[in-house]
């Protein structure tokens, strides 16, 4: 319990989860008062602000930084945590996309016992990934799911979940596989592909188990090529249901592999999602950074880790 004495800060992104993280603040304050009254709470004011706040907090000697938000907020904070394994990172999910928290064994919505585990602060060193200079901690992808993310960002609908489902269905009907060149030591291919997923974590897009065997502390990136190129709408939907369940690795049009480094190229600019955030380029260089971030886990709960 000695970690209770550390200098803790919470970074809340009030717009995460269509405003849920903002409405959740009184409860967060009550839990902090109960378990660690000395902890400070900061709210983000604009996109990218969580990265700046975290960098400043590390400089001020905070020992624990806890994200209250979704995968986007987590990704922003991670940008500042790389190179600071002395700082312990915690996650309280409050976003629309909450895929990363499952790596740690925490649920998407905290019960009282989860707050206890958080403040006990048992931590594990997780790998991170780097793509064109941007860090990620869960997954990234090009192809179908990146196009879903691109359409999600473009749409003006305020409800995050509804907006996501509309983007998903639109691409399920209209998305055309694109020619991609993938190069790694373990596997290379140059052809039309539906999607490539790479990551530390197992799920992306709010519960698609794209990398069902990934471990976030094994020093390797899991990767998977999905072709699905000649499938009609019904067959494609069936295959995506398999991806939701994480049972797609037996499909002959799917190739899972593990690597430390890969390059994905296209003849034209394409969207990529990095922990659900959108980037556009024609070439993505991706590598693992082993044991990069010290993260609080929930002992005794199913997680995606080798060590606990
Ligand atoms: Mg791994």
PDB file of C-alpha atoms and ligand atoms in Angstrom:
ATOM      1  CA  UNK A   1       0.000   0.000   0.000  1.00  0.00           C
ATOM      2  CA  UNK A   2       3.033   2.236   0.024  1.00  0.00           C
ATOM      3  CA  UNK A   3       1.986   3.572  -3.365  1.00  0.00           C
ATOM      4  CA  UNK A   4      -0.812   5.477  -1.637  1.00  0.00           C
ATOM      5  CA  UNK A   5       1.923   7.870  -0.572  1.00  0.00           C
ATOM      6  CA  UNK A   6       3.010   8.714  -4.102  1.00  0.00           C
ATOM      7  CA  UNK A   7       2.167  11.972  -5.823  1.00  0.00           C
ATOM      8  CA  UNK A   8      -0.887  11.134  -7.928  1.00  0.00           C
ATOM      9  CA  UNK A   9      -2.564  13.114 -10.714  1.00  0.00           C
ATOM     10  CA  UNK A  10      -5.722  12.303 -12.654  1.00  0.00           C
ATOM     11  CA  UNK A  11      -6.177  13.672 -16.183  1.00  0.00           C
ATOM     12  CA  UNK A  12      -9.859  13.765 -17.113  1.00  0.00           C
ATOM     13  CA  UNK A  13     -10.948  14.397 -20.689  1.00  0.00           C
ATOM     14  CA  UNK A  14     -14.466  15.797 -20.131  1.00  0.00           C
ATOM     15  CA  UNK A  15     -15.585  15.289 -23.738  1.00  0.00           C
ATOM     16  CA  UNK A  16     -14.587  11.578 -23.841  1.00  0.00           C
ATOM     17  CA  UNK A  17     -17.466   9.117 -24.157  1.00  0.00           C
ATOM     18  CA  UNK A  18     -19.777  11.845 -25.583  1.00  0.00           C
ATOM     19  CA  UNK A  19     -19.293  13.764 -22.319  1.00  0.00           C
ATOM     20  CA  UNK A  20     -19.499  10.787 -19.966  1.00  0.00           C
ATOM     21  CA  UNK A  21     -15.976  11.447 -18.601  1.00  0.00           C
ATOM     22  CA  UNK A  22     -17.059  14.978 -17.643  1.00  0.00           C
ATOM     23  CA  UNK A  23     -20.251  13.823 -15.913  1.00  0.00           C
ATOM     24  CA  UNK A  24     -18.216  11.121 -14.168  1.00  0.00           C
ATOM     25  CA  UNK A  25     -15.930  13.661 -12.438  1.00  0.00           C
ATOM     26  CA  UNK A  26     -17.927  13.962  -9.160  1.00  0.00           C
ATOM     27  CA  UNK A  27     -17.650  10.195  -8.695  1.00  0.00           C
ATOM     28  CA  UNK A  28     -13.930  10.292  -9.486  1.00  0.00           C
ATOM     29  CA  UNK A  29     -13.520  13.066  -6.888  1.00  0.00           C
ATOM     30  CA  UNK A  30     -15.410  10.999  -4.287  1.00  0.00           C
ATOM     31  CA  UNK A  31     -13.186   7.945  -4.879  1.00  0.00           C
ATOM     32  CA  UNK A  32     -10.042  10.061  -4.684  1.00  0.00           C
ATOM     33  CA  UNK A  33     -11.274  11.583  -1.407  1.00  0.00           C
ATOM     34  CA  UNK A  34     -11.831   8.076  -0.056  1.00  0.00           C
ATOM     35  CA  UNK A  35      -8.538   6.479  -1.096  1.00  0.00           C
ATOM     36  CA  UNK A  36      -5.953   9.183  -1.757  1.00  0.00           C
ATOM     37  CA  UNK A  37      -7.145  12.684  -0.799  1.00  0.00           C
ATOM     38  CA  UNK A  38      -3.817  14.207  -1.821  1.00  0.00           C
ATOM     39  CA  UNK A  39      -4.293  13.375  -5.522  1.00  0.00           C
ATOM     40  CA  UNK A  40      -4.826  16.234  -7.969  1.00  0.00           C
ATOM     41  CA  UNK A  41      -7.328  16.313 -10.845  1.00  0.00           C
ATOM     42  CA  UNK A  42      -6.775  18.114 -14.134  1.00  0.00           C
ATOM     43  CA  UNK A  43      -9.238  18.451 -17.024  1.00  0.00           C
ATOM     44  CA  UNK A  44      -8.196  18.672 -20.660  1.00  0.00           C
ATOM     45  CA  UNK A  45      -9.385  21.693 -22.620  1.00  0.00           C
ATOM     46  CA  UNK A  46      -8.582  20.725 -26.231  1.00  0.00           C
ATOM     47  CA  UNK A  47      -7.289  17.862 -28.381  1.00  0.00           C
ATOM     48  CA  UNK A  48      -3.608  17.175 -27.599  1.00  0.00           C
ATOM     49  CA  UNK A  49      -3.858  18.821 -24.177  1.00  0.00           C
ATOM     50  CA  UNK A  50      -3.488  15.516 -22.286  1.00  0.00           C
ATOM     51  CA  UNK A  51      -0.002  15.085 -23.826  1.00  0.00           C
ATOM     52  CA  UNK A  52       1.043  18.551 -22.594  1.00  0.00           C
ATOM     53  CA  UNK A  53      -0.500  18.054 -19.150  1.00  0.00           C
ATOM     54  CA  UNK A  54       1.254  14.688 -18.684  1.00  0.00           C
ATOM     55  CA  UNK A  55       4.642  16.123 -19.746  1.00  0.00           C
ATOM     56  CA  UNK A  56       4.235  18.946 -17.209  1.00  0.00           C
ATOM     57  CA  UNK A  57       3.172  16.571 -14.420  1.00  0.00           C
ATOM     58  CA  UNK A  58       6.202  14.330 -15.015  1.00  0.00           C
ATOM     59  CA  UNK A  59       8.434  17.405 -14.786  1.00  0.00           C
ATOM     60  CA  UNK A  60       6.767  18.357 -11.492  1.00  0.00           C
ATOM     61  CA  UNK A  61       7.632  14.963 -10.011  1.00  0.00           C
ATOM     62  CA  UNK A  62       4.246  13.222 -10.042  1.00  0.00           C
ATOM     63  CA  UNK A  63       4.775   9.469  -9.524  1.00  0.00           C
ATOM     64  CA  UNK A  64       1.346   8.289 -10.768  1.00  0.00           C
ATOM     65  CA  UNK A  65      -0.707   9.629 -13.688  1.00  0.00           C
ATOM     66  CA  UNK A  66      -4.198   8.245 -14.220  1.00  0.00           C
ATOM     67  CA  UNK A  67      -6.219   8.774 -17.412  1.00  0.00           C
ATOM     68  CA  UNK A  68      -9.991   9.248 -17.116  1.00  0.00           C
ATOM     69  CA  UNK A  69     -11.197   8.915 -20.694  1.00  0.00           C
ATOM     70  CA  UNK A  70     -11.114   6.568 -23.655  1.00  0.00           C
ATOM     71  CA  UNK A  71      -8.400   5.117 -25.875  1.00  0.00           C
ATOM     72  CA  UNK A  72      -7.735   8.547 -27.436  1.00  0.00           C
ATOM     73  CA  UNK A  73      -7.013  10.155 -24.056  1.00  0.00           C
ATOM     74  CA  UNK A  74      -4.785   7.202 -23.111  1.00  0.00           C
ATOM     75  CA  UNK A  75      -2.844   7.533 -26.364  1.00  0.00           C
ATOM     76  CA  UNK A  76      -2.276  11.266 -25.767  1.00  0.00           C
ATOM     77  CA  UNK A  77      -0.841  10.635 -22.290  1.00  0.00           C
ATOM     78  CA  UNK A  78       1.344   7.750 -23.526  1.00  0.00           C
ATOM     79  CA  UNK A  79       3.124  10.194 -25.886  1.00  0.00           C
ATOM     80  CA  UNK A  80       4.681  11.802 -22.789  1.00  0.00           C
ATOM     81  CA  UNK A  81       5.252   8.612 -20.767  1.00  0.00           C
ATOM     82  CA  UNK A  82       7.748   7.004 -23.166  1.00  0.00           C
ATOM     83  CA  UNK A  83      11.204   7.379 -21.658  1.00  0.00           C
ATOM     84  CA  UNK A  84       9.719   7.706 -18.138  1.00  0.00           C
ATOM     85  CA  UNK A  85       9.286   4.173 -16.797  1.00  0.00           C
ATOM     86  CA  UNK A  86       9.665   5.660 -13.286  1.00  0.00           C
ATOM     87  CA  UNK A  87       6.146   7.098 -13.672  1.00  0.00           C
ATOM     88  CA  UNK A  88       3.256   4.682 -13.120  1.00  0.00           C
ATOM     89  CA  UNK A  89       0.269   4.999 -15.451  1.00  0.00           C
ATOM     90  CA  UNK A  90      -3.316   4.094 -14.530  1.00  0.00           C
ATOM     91  CA  UNK A  91      -6.491   3.955 -16.605  1.00  0.00           C
ATOM     92  CA  UNK A  92     -10.107   4.614 -15.613  1.00  0.00           C
ATOM     93  CA  UNK A  93     -12.173   3.991 -18.737  1.00  0.00           C
ATOM     94  CA  UNK A  94     -14.732   6.634 -19.574  1.00  0.00           C
ATOM     95  CA  UNK A  95     -14.628   6.875 -23.371  1.00  0.00           C
ATOM     96  CA  UNK A  96     -16.582   5.642 -26.375  1.00  0.00           C
ATOM     97  CA  UNK A  97     -13.764   3.291 -27.391  1.00  0.00           C
ATOM     98  CA  UNK A  98     -12.359   1.467 -24.361  1.00  0.00           C
ATOM     99  CA  UNK A  99     -10.320  -1.362 -25.853  1.00  0.00           C
ATOM    100  CA  UNK A 100      -7.007  -0.846 -24.073  1.00  0.00           C
ATOM    101  CA  UNK A 101      -8.325  -1.246 -20.514  1.00  0.00           C
ATOM    102  CA  UNK A 102      -8.983  -4.966 -21.162  1.00  0.00           C
ATOM    103  CA  UNK A 103      -5.214  -5.498 -21.525  1.00  0.00           C
ATOM    104  CA  UNK A 104      -4.949  -4.595 -17.834  1.00  0.00           C
ATOM    105  CA  UNK A 105      -7.873  -6.674 -16.528  1.00  0.00           C
ATOM    106  CA  UNK A 106     -10.002  -3.646 -15.634  1.00  0.00           C
ATOM    107  CA  UNK A 107     -13.645  -3.349 -16.804  1.00  0.00           C
ATOM    108  CA  UNK A 108     -14.993  -0.565 -19.008  1.00  0.00           C
ATOM    109  CA  UNK A 109     -16.957   0.836 -16.067  1.00  0.00           C
ATOM    110  CA  UNK A 110     -15.381   0.708 -12.601  1.00  0.00           C
ATOM    111  CA  UNK A 111     -17.002  -0.963  -9.572  1.00  0.00           C
ATOM    112  CA  UNK A 112     -15.796  -0.183  -6.044  1.00  0.00           C
ATOM    113  CA  UNK A 113     -13.318  -3.090  -6.013  1.00  0.00           C
ATOM    114  CA  UNK A 114     -11.704  -1.751  -9.200  1.00  0.00           C
ATOM    115  CA  UNK A 115     -10.963   1.566  -7.469  1.00  0.00           C
ATOM    116  CA  UNK A 116      -9.321  -0.397  -4.661  1.00  0.00           C
ATOM    117  CA  UNK A 117      -7.123  -2.244  -7.212  1.00  0.00           C
ATOM    118  CA  UNK A 118      -6.265   1.017  -8.969  1.00  0.00           C
ATOM    119  CA  UNK A 119      -5.051   2.687  -5.785  1.00  0.00           C
ATOM    120  CA  UNK A 120      -3.122  -0.449  -4.745  1.00  0.00           C
ATOM    121  CA  UNK A 121      -1.163   0.252  -7.944  1.00  0.00           C
ATOM    122  CA  UNK A 122       0.324  -3.153  -8.742  1.00  0.00           C
ATOM    123  CA  UNK A 123       2.095  -2.400 -12.015  1.00  0.00           C
ATOM    124  CA  UNK A 124       3.634  -4.188 -15.002  1.00  0.00           C
ATOM    125  CA  UNK A 125       6.005  -2.882 -17.679  1.00  0.00           C
ATOM    126  CA  UNK A 126       4.141  -2.955 -20.983  1.00  0.00           C
ATOM    127  CA  UNK A 127       5.594  -2.672 -24.455  1.00  0.00           C
ATOM    128  CA  UNK A 128       4.653   0.283 -26.588  1.00  0.00           C
ATOM    129  CA  UNK A 129       4.794   0.667 -30.348  1.00  0.00           C
ATOM    130  CA  UNK A 130       6.036   3.487 -32.530  1.00  0.00           C
ATOM    131  CA  UNK A 131       4.656   4.375 -35.960  1.00  0.00           C
ATOM    132  CA  UNK A 132       6.194   7.253 -37.943  1.00  0.00           C
ATOM    133  CA  UNK A 133       7.232   8.913 -34.674  1.00  0.00           C
ATOM    134  CA  UNK A 134       3.829   8.515 -32.957  1.00  0.00           C
ATOM    135  CA  UNK A 135       3.602   6.096 -30.011  1.00  0.00           C
ATOM    136  CA  UNK A 136       0.773   3.613 -29.519  1.00  0.00           C
ATOM    137  CA  UNK A 137      -0.069   1.255 -26.679  1.00  0.00           C
ATOM    138  CA  UNK A 138      -3.009  -0.779 -27.992  1.00  0.00           C
ATOM    139  CA  UNK A 139      -3.446  -1.293 -31.737  1.00  0.00           C
ATOM    140  CA  UNK A 140      -3.118   0.390 -35.104  1.00  0.00           C
ATOM    141  CA  UNK A 141      -4.568  -0.487 -38.458  1.00  0.00           C
ATOM    142  CA  UNK A 142      -4.845   0.366 -42.136  1.00  0.00           C
ATOM    143  CA  UNK A 143      -7.633  -0.570 -44.522  1.00  0.00           C
ATOM    144  CA  UNK A 144     -11.220  -1.184 -43.477  1.00  0.00           C
ATOM    145  CA  UNK A 145     -11.035  -0.168 -39.806  1.00  0.00           C
ATOM    146  CA  UNK A 146      -8.952   2.938 -40.556  1.00  0.00           C
ATOM    147  CA  UNK A 147     -11.548   3.999 -43.139  1.00  0.00           C
ATOM    148  CA  UNK A 148     -14.247   3.468 -40.482  1.00  0.00           C
ATOM    149  CA  UNK A 149     -12.218   5.751 -38.167  1.00  0.00           C
ATOM    150  CA  UNK A 150     -11.789   8.313 -40.980  1.00  0.00           C
ATOM    151  CA  UNK A 151     -15.547   8.441 -41.633  1.00  0.00           C
ATOM    152  CA  UNK A 152     -16.222   8.551 -37.876  1.00  0.00           C
ATOM    153  CA  UNK A 153     -14.055  11.687 -37.568  1.00  0.00           C
ATOM    154  CA  UNK A 154     -15.754  13.349 -40.551  1.00  0.00           C
ATOM    155  CA  UNK A 155     -19.349  12.860 -39.367  1.00  0.00           C
ATOM    156  CA  UNK A 156     -21.121  15.530 -37.360  1.00  0.00           C
ATOM    157  CA  UNK A 157     -23.319  13.240 -35.232  1.00  0.00           C
ATOM    158  CA  UNK A 158     -22.656  13.970 -31.534  1.00  0.00           C
ATOM    159  CA  UNK A 159     -23.419  10.521 -30.085  1.00  0.00           C
ATOM    160  CA  UNK A 160     -20.119   8.628 -30.415  1.00  0.00           C
ATOM    161  CA  UNK A 161     -21.543   5.102 -30.446  1.00  0.00           C
ATOM    162  CA  UNK A 162     -24.191   5.919 -33.065  1.00  0.00           C
ATOM    163  CA  UNK A 163     -21.618   7.725 -35.207  1.00  0.00           C
ATOM    164  CA  UNK A 164     -19.320   4.694 -35.001  1.00  0.00           C
ATOM    165  CA  UNK A 165     -22.058   2.248 -36.042  1.00  0.00           C
ATOM    166  CA  UNK A 166     -23.038   4.389 -39.054  1.00  0.00           C
ATOM    167  CA  UNK A 167     -19.369   4.577 -40.159  1.00  0.00           C
ATOM    168  CA  UNK A 168     -19.033   0.815 -39.697  1.00  0.00           C
ATOM    169  CA  UNK A 169     -22.134  -0.098 -41.725  1.00  0.00           C
ATOM    170  CA  UNK A 170     -21.273   2.375 -44.494  1.00  0.00           C
ATOM    171  CA  UNK A 171     -17.880   0.696 -44.974  1.00  0.00           C
ATOM    172  CA  UNK A 172     -19.218  -2.810 -44.600  1.00  0.00           C
ATOM    173  CA  UNK A 173     -21.295  -2.090 -47.703  1.00  0.00           C
ATOM    174  CA  UNK A 174     -18.959   0.224 -49.626  1.00  0.00           C
ATOM    175  CA  UNK A 175     -15.319  -0.402 -48.660  1.00  0.00           C
ATOM    176  CA  UNK A 176     -13.058  -1.648 -51.487  1.00  0.00           C
ATOM    177  CA  UNK A 177      -9.798  -3.513 -50.650  1.00  0.00           C
ATOM    178  CA  UNK A 178      -6.665  -1.546 -51.592  1.00  0.00           C
ATOM    179  CA  UNK A 179      -3.276  -2.732 -52.784  1.00  0.00           C
ATOM    180  CA  UNK A 180      -0.819  -2.624 -49.881  1.00  0.00           C
ATOM    181  CA  UNK A 181       2.815  -3.658 -49.582  1.00  0.00           C
ATOM    182  CA  UNK A 182       3.789  -5.141 -46.239  1.00  0.00           C
ATOM    183  CA  UNK A 183       7.431  -5.923 -45.453  1.00  0.00           C
ATOM    184  CA  UNK A 184       8.777  -7.621 -42.326  1.00  0.00           C
ATOM    185  CA  UNK A 185      11.397 -10.246 -41.544  1.00  0.00           C
ATOM    186  CA  UNK A 186       8.698 -12.825 -40.745  1.00  0.00           C
ATOM    187  CA  UNK A 187       6.114 -12.137 -43.469  1.00  0.00           C
ATOM    188  CA  UNK A 188       5.881  -9.980 -46.588  1.00  0.00           C
ATOM    189  CA  UNK A 189       3.121  -9.500 -49.148  1.00  0.00           C
ATOM    190  CA  UNK A 190       2.188  -7.063 -51.918  1.00  0.00           C
ATOM    191  CA  UNK A 191      -1.462  -7.311 -53.015  1.00  0.00           C
ATOM    192  CA  UNK A 192      -5.005  -6.049 -52.426  1.00  0.00           C
ATOM    193  CA  UNK A 193      -5.931  -6.352 -48.765  1.00  0.00           C
ATOM    194  CA  UNK A 194      -9.053  -5.659 -46.729  1.00  0.00           C
ATOM    195  CA  UNK A 195      -7.163  -4.664 -43.568  1.00  0.00           C
ATOM    196  CA  UNK A 196      -3.901  -4.984 -41.624  1.00  0.00           C
ATOM    197  CA  UNK A 197      -3.930  -4.836 -37.816  1.00  0.00           C
ATOM    198  CA  UNK A 198      -0.846  -4.461 -35.615  1.00  0.00           C
ATOM    199  CA  UNK A 199      -0.671  -4.220 -31.846  1.00  0.00           C
ATOM    200  CA  UNK A 200       0.108  -4.916 -28.260  1.00  0.00           C
ATOM    201  CA  UNK A 201      -3.508  -5.321 -27.237  1.00  0.00           C
ATOM    202  CA  UNK A 202      -6.105  -7.670 -28.707  1.00  0.00           C
ATOM    203  CA  UNK A 203      -9.098  -5.550 -29.609  1.00  0.00           C
ATOM    204  CA  UNK A 204      -9.826  -2.356 -31.514  1.00  0.00           C
ATOM    205  CA  UNK A 205     -12.880  -0.495 -32.762  1.00  0.00           C
ATOM    206  CA  UNK A 206     -14.844  -1.133 -29.564  1.00  0.00           C
ATOM    207  CA  UNK A 207     -14.442  -4.893 -29.220  1.00  0.00           C
ATOM    208  CA  UNK A 208     -13.189  -6.398 -32.486  1.00  0.00           C
ATOM    209  CA  UNK A 209     -10.670  -9.038 -31.318  1.00  0.00           C
ATOM    210  CA  UNK A 210      -8.352  -8.463 -34.286  1.00  0.00           C
ATOM    211  CA  UNK A 211      -5.271  -9.906 -32.524  1.00  0.00           C
ATOM    212  CA  UNK A 212      -6.750 -12.616 -30.274  1.00  0.00           C
ATOM    213  CA  UNK A 213      -3.430 -13.967 -28.958  1.00  0.00           C
ATOM    214  CA  UNK A 214      -1.508 -10.727 -28.404  1.00  0.00           C
ATOM    215  CA  UNK A 215       0.342 -10.198 -25.127  1.00  0.00           C
ATOM    216  CA  UNK A 216       1.235  -6.639 -24.180  1.00  0.00           C
ATOM    217  CA  UNK A 217       4.478  -7.500 -22.390  1.00  0.00           C
ATOM    218  CA  UNK A 218       6.098 -10.135 -24.654  1.00  0.00           C
ATOM    219  CA  UNK A 219       8.421  -7.793 -26.552  1.00  0.00           C
ATOM    220  CA  UNK A 220       6.672  -8.530 -29.854  1.00  0.00           C
ATOM    221  CA  UNK A 221       3.974  -6.912 -31.960  1.00  0.00           C
ATOM    222  CA  UNK A 222       1.149  -9.160 -33.087  1.00  0.00           C
ATOM    223  CA  UNK A 223       0.110  -8.484 -36.661  1.00  0.00           C
ATOM    224  CA  UNK A 224      -2.637  -9.818 -38.921  1.00  0.00           C
ATOM    225  CA  UNK A 225      -3.405  -9.492 -42.613  1.00  0.00           C
ATOM    226  CA  UNK A 226      -7.105  -9.815 -43.503  1.00  0.00           C
ATOM    227  CA  UNK A 227      -7.813 -10.332 -47.227  1.00  0.00           C
ATOM    228  CA  UNK A 228     -11.594 -10.983 -47.441  1.00  0.00           C
ATOM    229  CA  UNK A 229     -11.247  -9.617 -50.991  1.00  0.00           C
ATOM    230  CA  UNK A 230     -13.719 -11.753 -52.916  1.00  0.00           C
ATOM    231  CA  UNK A 231     -16.357 -11.943 -50.219  1.00  0.00           C
ATOM    232  CA  UNK A 232     -19.858 -10.585 -50.665  1.00  0.00           C
ATOM    233  CA  UNK A 233     -21.687  -8.629 -47.981  1.00  0.00           C
ATOM    234  CA  UNK A 234     -23.089 -11.655 -46.123  1.00  0.00           C
ATOM    235  CA  UNK A 235     -19.800 -13.582 -46.119  1.00  0.00           C
ATOM    236  CA  UNK A 236     -17.867 -10.462 -45.104  1.00  0.00           C
ATOM    237  CA  UNK A 237     -20.314  -9.806 -42.237  1.00  0.00           C
ATOM    238  CA  UNK A 238     -19.915 -13.425 -41.103  1.00  0.00           C
ATOM    239  CA  UNK A 239     -16.132 -13.061 -41.173  1.00  0.00           C
ATOM    240  CA  UNK A 240     -16.308  -9.821 -39.186  1.00  0.00           C
ATOM    241  CA  UNK A 241     -18.440 -11.637 -36.608  1.00  0.00           C
ATOM    242  CA  UNK A 242     -15.531 -14.097 -36.341  1.00  0.00           C
ATOM    243  CA  UNK A 243     -13.207 -11.128 -35.825  1.00  0.00           C
ATOM    244  CA  UNK A 244     -15.456  -9.850 -33.000  1.00  0.00           C
ATOM    245  CA  UNK A 245     -15.115 -13.269 -31.343  1.00  0.00           C
ATOM    246  CA  UNK A 246     -11.399 -13.538 -32.201  1.00  0.00           C
ATOM    247  CA  UNK A 247     -11.894 -16.875 -33.974  1.00  0.00           C
ATOM    248  CA  UNK A 248     -10.678 -15.739 -37.424  1.00  0.00           C
ATOM    249  CA  UNK A 249      -7.094 -17.068 -37.284  1.00  0.00           C
ATOM    250  CA  UNK A 250      -8.151 -20.369 -38.904  1.00  0.00           C
ATOM    251  CA  UNK A 251      -9.589 -18.550 -41.935  1.00  0.00           C
ATOM    252  CA  UNK A 252      -7.325 -19.211 -44.979  1.00  0.00           C
ATOM    253  CA  UNK A 253      -7.733 -15.567 -46.080  1.00  0.00           C
ATOM    254  CA  UNK A 254      -6.203 -14.376 -42.788  1.00  0.00           C
ATOM    255  CA  UNK A 255      -2.483 -14.436 -41.895  1.00  0.00           C
ATOM    256  CA  UNK A 256      -1.462 -13.766 -38.285  1.00  0.00           C
ATOM    257  CA  UNK A 257       2.214 -13.318 -37.399  1.00  0.00           C
ATOM    258  CA  UNK A 258       4.514 -11.744 -34.820  1.00  0.00           C
ATOM    259  CA  UNK A 259       7.324  -9.304 -35.455  1.00  0.00           C
ATOM    260  CA  UNK A 260       9.396  -6.479 -33.980  1.00  0.00           C
ATOM    261  CA  UNK A 261       9.313  -4.247 -37.011  1.00  0.00           C
ATOM    262  CA  UNK A 262       7.312  -3.833 -40.224  1.00  0.00           C
ATOM    263  CA  UNK A 263       6.645  -1.375 -43.012  1.00  0.00           C
ATOM    264  CA  UNK A 264       3.287  -0.836 -44.747  1.00  0.00           C
ATOM    265  CA  UNK A 265       3.241   1.096 -48.016  1.00  0.00           C
ATOM    266  CA  UNK A 266       0.714   2.164 -50.597  1.00  0.00           C
ATOM    267  CA  UNK A 267       1.018   4.036 -53.903  1.00  0.00           C
ATOM    268  CA  UNK A 268      -1.225   6.778 -52.484  1.00  0.00           C
ATOM    269  CA  UNK A 269      -2.032   8.370 -49.128  1.00  0.00           C
ATOM    270  CA  UNK A 270      -4.198   6.194 -46.894  1.00  0.00           C
ATOM    271  CA  UNK A 271      -5.707   6.595 -43.434  1.00  0.00           C
ATOM    272  CA  UNK A 272      -4.260   4.721 -40.487  1.00  0.00           C
ATOM    273  CA  UNK A 273      -5.750   4.602 -37.019  1.00  0.00           C
ATOM    274  CA  UNK A 274      -3.223   4.628 -34.176  1.00  0.00           C
ATOM    275  CA  UNK A 275      -5.032   3.667 -30.942  1.00  0.00           C
ATOM    276  CA  UNK A 276      -8.176   4.837 -32.762  1.00  0.00           C
ATOM    277  CA  UNK A 277      -6.729   8.264 -33.686  1.00  0.00           C
ATOM    278  CA  UNK A 278      -6.434   9.098 -37.372  1.00  0.00           C
ATOM    279  CA  UNK A 279      -3.263   9.712 -39.417  1.00  0.00           C
ATOM    280  CA  UNK A 280      -2.718   9.848 -43.187  1.00  0.00           C
ATOM    281  CA  UNK A 281       0.416   8.789 -45.068  1.00  0.00           C
ATOM    282  CA  UNK A 282       1.540   6.479 -47.901  1.00  0.00           C
ATOM    283  CA  UNK A 283       4.263   4.797 -45.827  1.00  0.00           C
ATOM    284  CA  UNK A 284       4.121   3.643 -42.208  1.00  0.00           C
ATOM    285  CA  UNK A 285       7.207   2.368 -40.374  1.00  0.00           C
ATOM    286  CA  UNK A 286       6.196   0.467 -37.251  1.00  0.00           C
ATOM    287  CA  UNK A 287       8.378  -0.940 -34.469  1.00  0.00           C
ATOM    288  CA  UNK A 288       8.093  -2.205 -30.914  1.00  0.00           C
ATOM    289  CA  UNK A 289       9.584  -0.460 -27.886  1.00  0.00           C
ATOM    290  CA  UNK A 290       9.861  -3.248 -25.299  1.00  0.00           C
ATOM    291  CA  UNK A 291       8.967  -2.613 -21.632  1.00  0.00           C
ATOM    292  CA  UNK A 292       8.330   1.074 -22.296  1.00  0.00           C
ATOM    293  CA  UNK A 293       5.496   2.038 -19.927  1.00  0.00           C
ATOM    294  CA  UNK A 294       4.784   1.060 -16.312  1.00  0.00           C
ATOM    295  CA  UNK A 295       1.017   0.457 -16.070  1.00  0.00           C
ATOM    296  CA  UNK A 296      -1.336  -0.433 -13.164  1.00  0.00           C
ATOM    297  CA  UNK A 297      -3.015  -3.841 -13.615  1.00  0.00           C
ATOM    298  CA  UNK A 298      -6.014  -5.469 -11.900  1.00  0.00           C
ATOM    299  CA  UNK A 299      -4.606  -8.601 -10.214  1.00  0.00           C
ATOM    300  CA  UNK A 300      -6.704 -11.764 -10.410  1.00  0.00           C
ATOM    301  CA  UNK A 301      -8.714 -10.675 -13.462  1.00  0.00           C
ATOM    302  CA  UNK A 302      -8.332 -11.954 -17.047  1.00  0.00           C
ATOM    303  CA  UNK A 303      -5.853  -9.775 -18.917  1.00  0.00           C
ATOM    304  CA  UNK A 304      -3.598  -9.834 -21.984  1.00  0.00           C
ATOM    305  CA  UNK A 305      -0.309 -10.151 -20.129  1.00  0.00           C
ATOM    306  CA  UNK A 306       2.394 -12.775 -19.875  1.00  0.00           C
ATOM    307  CA  UNK A 307       3.412 -12.037 -16.274  1.00  0.00           C
ATOM    308  CA  UNK A 308       0.188 -11.936 -14.210  1.00  0.00           C
TER     309      UNK A 308
HETATM  310 MG1  LIG B   1       3.000  -8.171 -27.766  1.00  0.00          MG
END
